PDB file of C-alpha atoms in Angstrom:
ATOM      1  CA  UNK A   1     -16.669 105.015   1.724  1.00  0.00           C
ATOM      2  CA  UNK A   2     -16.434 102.803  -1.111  1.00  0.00           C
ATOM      3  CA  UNK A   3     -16.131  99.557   1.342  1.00  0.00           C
ATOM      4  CA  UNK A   4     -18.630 101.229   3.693  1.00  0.00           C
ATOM      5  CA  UNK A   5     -21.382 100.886   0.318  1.00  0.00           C
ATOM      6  CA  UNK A   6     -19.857  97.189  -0.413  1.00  0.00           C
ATOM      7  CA  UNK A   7     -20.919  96.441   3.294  1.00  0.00           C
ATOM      8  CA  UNK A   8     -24.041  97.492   3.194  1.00  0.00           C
ATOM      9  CA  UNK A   9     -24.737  96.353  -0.324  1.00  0.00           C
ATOM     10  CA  UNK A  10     -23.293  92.387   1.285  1.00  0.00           C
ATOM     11  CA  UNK A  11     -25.177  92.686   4.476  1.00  0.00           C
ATOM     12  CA  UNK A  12     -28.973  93.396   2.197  1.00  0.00           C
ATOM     13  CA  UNK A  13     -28.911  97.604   3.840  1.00  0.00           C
ATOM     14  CA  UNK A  14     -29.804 100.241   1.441  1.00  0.00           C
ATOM     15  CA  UNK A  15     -27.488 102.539   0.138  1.00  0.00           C
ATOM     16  CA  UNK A  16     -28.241 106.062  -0.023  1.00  0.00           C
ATOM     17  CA  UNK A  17     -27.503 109.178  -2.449  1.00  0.00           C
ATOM     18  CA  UNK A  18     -25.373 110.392  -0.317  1.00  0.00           C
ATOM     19  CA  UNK A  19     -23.159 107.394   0.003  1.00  0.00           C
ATOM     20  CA  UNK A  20     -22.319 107.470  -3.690  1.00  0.00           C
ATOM     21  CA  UNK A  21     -21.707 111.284  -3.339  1.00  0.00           C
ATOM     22  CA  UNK A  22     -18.770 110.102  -1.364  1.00  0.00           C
ATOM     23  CA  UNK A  23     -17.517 107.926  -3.904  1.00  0.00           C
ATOM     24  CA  UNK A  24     -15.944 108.557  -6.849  1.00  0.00           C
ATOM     25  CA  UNK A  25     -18.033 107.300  -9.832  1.00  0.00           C
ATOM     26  CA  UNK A  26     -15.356 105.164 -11.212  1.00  0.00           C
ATOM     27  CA  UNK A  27     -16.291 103.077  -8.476  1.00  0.00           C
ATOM     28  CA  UNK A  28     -19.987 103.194  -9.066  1.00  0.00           C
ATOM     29  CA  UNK A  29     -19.955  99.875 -11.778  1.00  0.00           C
ATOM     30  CA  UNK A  30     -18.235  97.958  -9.335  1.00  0.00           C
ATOM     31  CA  UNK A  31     -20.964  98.334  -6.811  1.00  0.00           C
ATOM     32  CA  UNK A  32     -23.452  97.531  -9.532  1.00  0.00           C
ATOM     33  CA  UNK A  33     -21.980  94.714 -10.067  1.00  0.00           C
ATOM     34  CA  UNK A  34     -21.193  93.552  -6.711  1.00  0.00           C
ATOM     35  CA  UNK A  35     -24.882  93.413  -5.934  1.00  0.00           C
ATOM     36  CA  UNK A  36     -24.362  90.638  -9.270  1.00  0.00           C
ATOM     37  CA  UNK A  37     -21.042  88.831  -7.522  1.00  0.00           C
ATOM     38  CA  UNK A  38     -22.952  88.328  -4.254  1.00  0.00           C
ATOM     39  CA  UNK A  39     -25.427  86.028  -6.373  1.00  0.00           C
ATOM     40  CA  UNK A  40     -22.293  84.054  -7.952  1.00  0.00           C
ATOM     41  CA  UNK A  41     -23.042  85.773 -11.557  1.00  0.00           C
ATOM     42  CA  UNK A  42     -20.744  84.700 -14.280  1.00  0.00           C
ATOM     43  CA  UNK A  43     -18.876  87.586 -15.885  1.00  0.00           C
ATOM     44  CA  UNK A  44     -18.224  87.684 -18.912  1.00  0.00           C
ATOM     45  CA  UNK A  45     -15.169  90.498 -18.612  1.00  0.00           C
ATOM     46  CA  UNK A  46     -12.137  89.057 -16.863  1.00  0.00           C
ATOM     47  CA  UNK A  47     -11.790  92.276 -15.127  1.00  0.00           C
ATOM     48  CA  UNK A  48     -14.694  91.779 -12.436  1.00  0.00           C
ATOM     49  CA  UNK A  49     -14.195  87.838 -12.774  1.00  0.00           C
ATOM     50  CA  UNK A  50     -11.126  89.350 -11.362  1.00  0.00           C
ATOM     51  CA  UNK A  51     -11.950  91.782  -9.170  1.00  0.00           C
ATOM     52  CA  UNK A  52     -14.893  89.559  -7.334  1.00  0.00           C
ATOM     53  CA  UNK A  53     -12.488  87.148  -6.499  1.00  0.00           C
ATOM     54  CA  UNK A  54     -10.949  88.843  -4.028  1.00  0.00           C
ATOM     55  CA  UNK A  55     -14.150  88.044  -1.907  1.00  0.00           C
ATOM     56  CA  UNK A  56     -14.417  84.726  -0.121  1.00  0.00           C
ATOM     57  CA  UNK A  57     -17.767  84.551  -0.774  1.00  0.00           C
ATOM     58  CA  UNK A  58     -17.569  84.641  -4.653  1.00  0.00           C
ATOM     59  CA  UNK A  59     -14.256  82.454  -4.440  1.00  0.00           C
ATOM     60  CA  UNK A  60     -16.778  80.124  -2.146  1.00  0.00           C
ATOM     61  CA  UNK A  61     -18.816  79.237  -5.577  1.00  0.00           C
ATOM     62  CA  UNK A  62     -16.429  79.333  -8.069  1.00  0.00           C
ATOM     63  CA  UNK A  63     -18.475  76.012  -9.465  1.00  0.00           C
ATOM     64  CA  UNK A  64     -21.753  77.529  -9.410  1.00  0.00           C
ATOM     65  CA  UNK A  65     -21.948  80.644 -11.651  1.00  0.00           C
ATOM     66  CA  UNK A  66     -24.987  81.454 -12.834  1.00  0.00           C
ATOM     67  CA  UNK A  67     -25.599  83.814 -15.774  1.00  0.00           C
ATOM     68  CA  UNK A  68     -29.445  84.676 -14.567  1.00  0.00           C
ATOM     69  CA  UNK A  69     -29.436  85.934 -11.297  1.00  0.00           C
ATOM     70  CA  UNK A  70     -32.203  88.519 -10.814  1.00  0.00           C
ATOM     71  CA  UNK A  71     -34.288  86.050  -9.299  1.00  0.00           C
ATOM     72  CA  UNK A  72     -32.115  86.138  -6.428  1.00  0.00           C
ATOM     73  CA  UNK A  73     -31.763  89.921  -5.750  1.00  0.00           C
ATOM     74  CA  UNK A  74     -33.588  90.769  -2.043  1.00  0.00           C
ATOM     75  CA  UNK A  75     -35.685  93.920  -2.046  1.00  0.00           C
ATOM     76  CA  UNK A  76     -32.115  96.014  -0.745  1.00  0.00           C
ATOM     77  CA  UNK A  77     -30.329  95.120  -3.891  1.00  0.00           C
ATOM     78  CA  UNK A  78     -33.179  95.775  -6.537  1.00  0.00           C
ATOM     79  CA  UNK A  79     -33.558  99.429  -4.403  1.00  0.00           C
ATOM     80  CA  UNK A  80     -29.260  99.544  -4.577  1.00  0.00           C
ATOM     81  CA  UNK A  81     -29.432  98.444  -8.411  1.00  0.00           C
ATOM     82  CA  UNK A  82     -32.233 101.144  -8.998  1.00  0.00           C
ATOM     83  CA  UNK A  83     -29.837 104.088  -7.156  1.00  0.00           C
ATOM     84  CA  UNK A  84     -26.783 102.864  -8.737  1.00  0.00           C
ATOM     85  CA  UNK A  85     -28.302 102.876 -12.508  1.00  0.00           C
ATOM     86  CA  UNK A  86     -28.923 106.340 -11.896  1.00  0.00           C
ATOM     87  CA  UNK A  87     -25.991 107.523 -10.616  1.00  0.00           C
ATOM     88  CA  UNK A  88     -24.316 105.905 -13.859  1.00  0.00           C
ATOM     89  CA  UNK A  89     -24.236 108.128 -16.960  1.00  0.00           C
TER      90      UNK A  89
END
């Protein structure tokens, strides 16, 4: 389920509730911040620097991290952000 949401957060589809119910909420920052990799955002913890690299895509623009991104974000990924945030406590 956790790749399912990463799919449909990559391919601009909205998540829904019940997709993170199926997840277990460790996993929830990393889908918050995927919706950040997919926009080649610079992190500052090596962790998800890490982590994202295991994606072509973020591999891809290794040279072009940005550190603003937002500007980029489709209408899917500010309405997966928005359901994410919530679902983090």
């Amino acid at each position: 389920n956790f790749e399912k949401a990463l799919y449909k957060i990559y391919t601009n589809e909205l998540i829904v509730e019940n997709d993170l119910k199926q997840i277990d909420s460790y996993f929830y920052p990393l889908l918050k911040n995927f919706i950040y990799a997919k926009h080649n955002y610079q992190f500052e913890k090596e962790y998800y620097q890490a982590f994202y690299n295991l994606f072509w895509f973020y591999r891809k623009g290794r040279t072009e991290r940005k550190k603003k991104v937002d500007k980029y974000f489709t209408t899917s990924d500010k309405a997966n952000l928005k359901l994410i945030l919530t679902q983090i406590k």
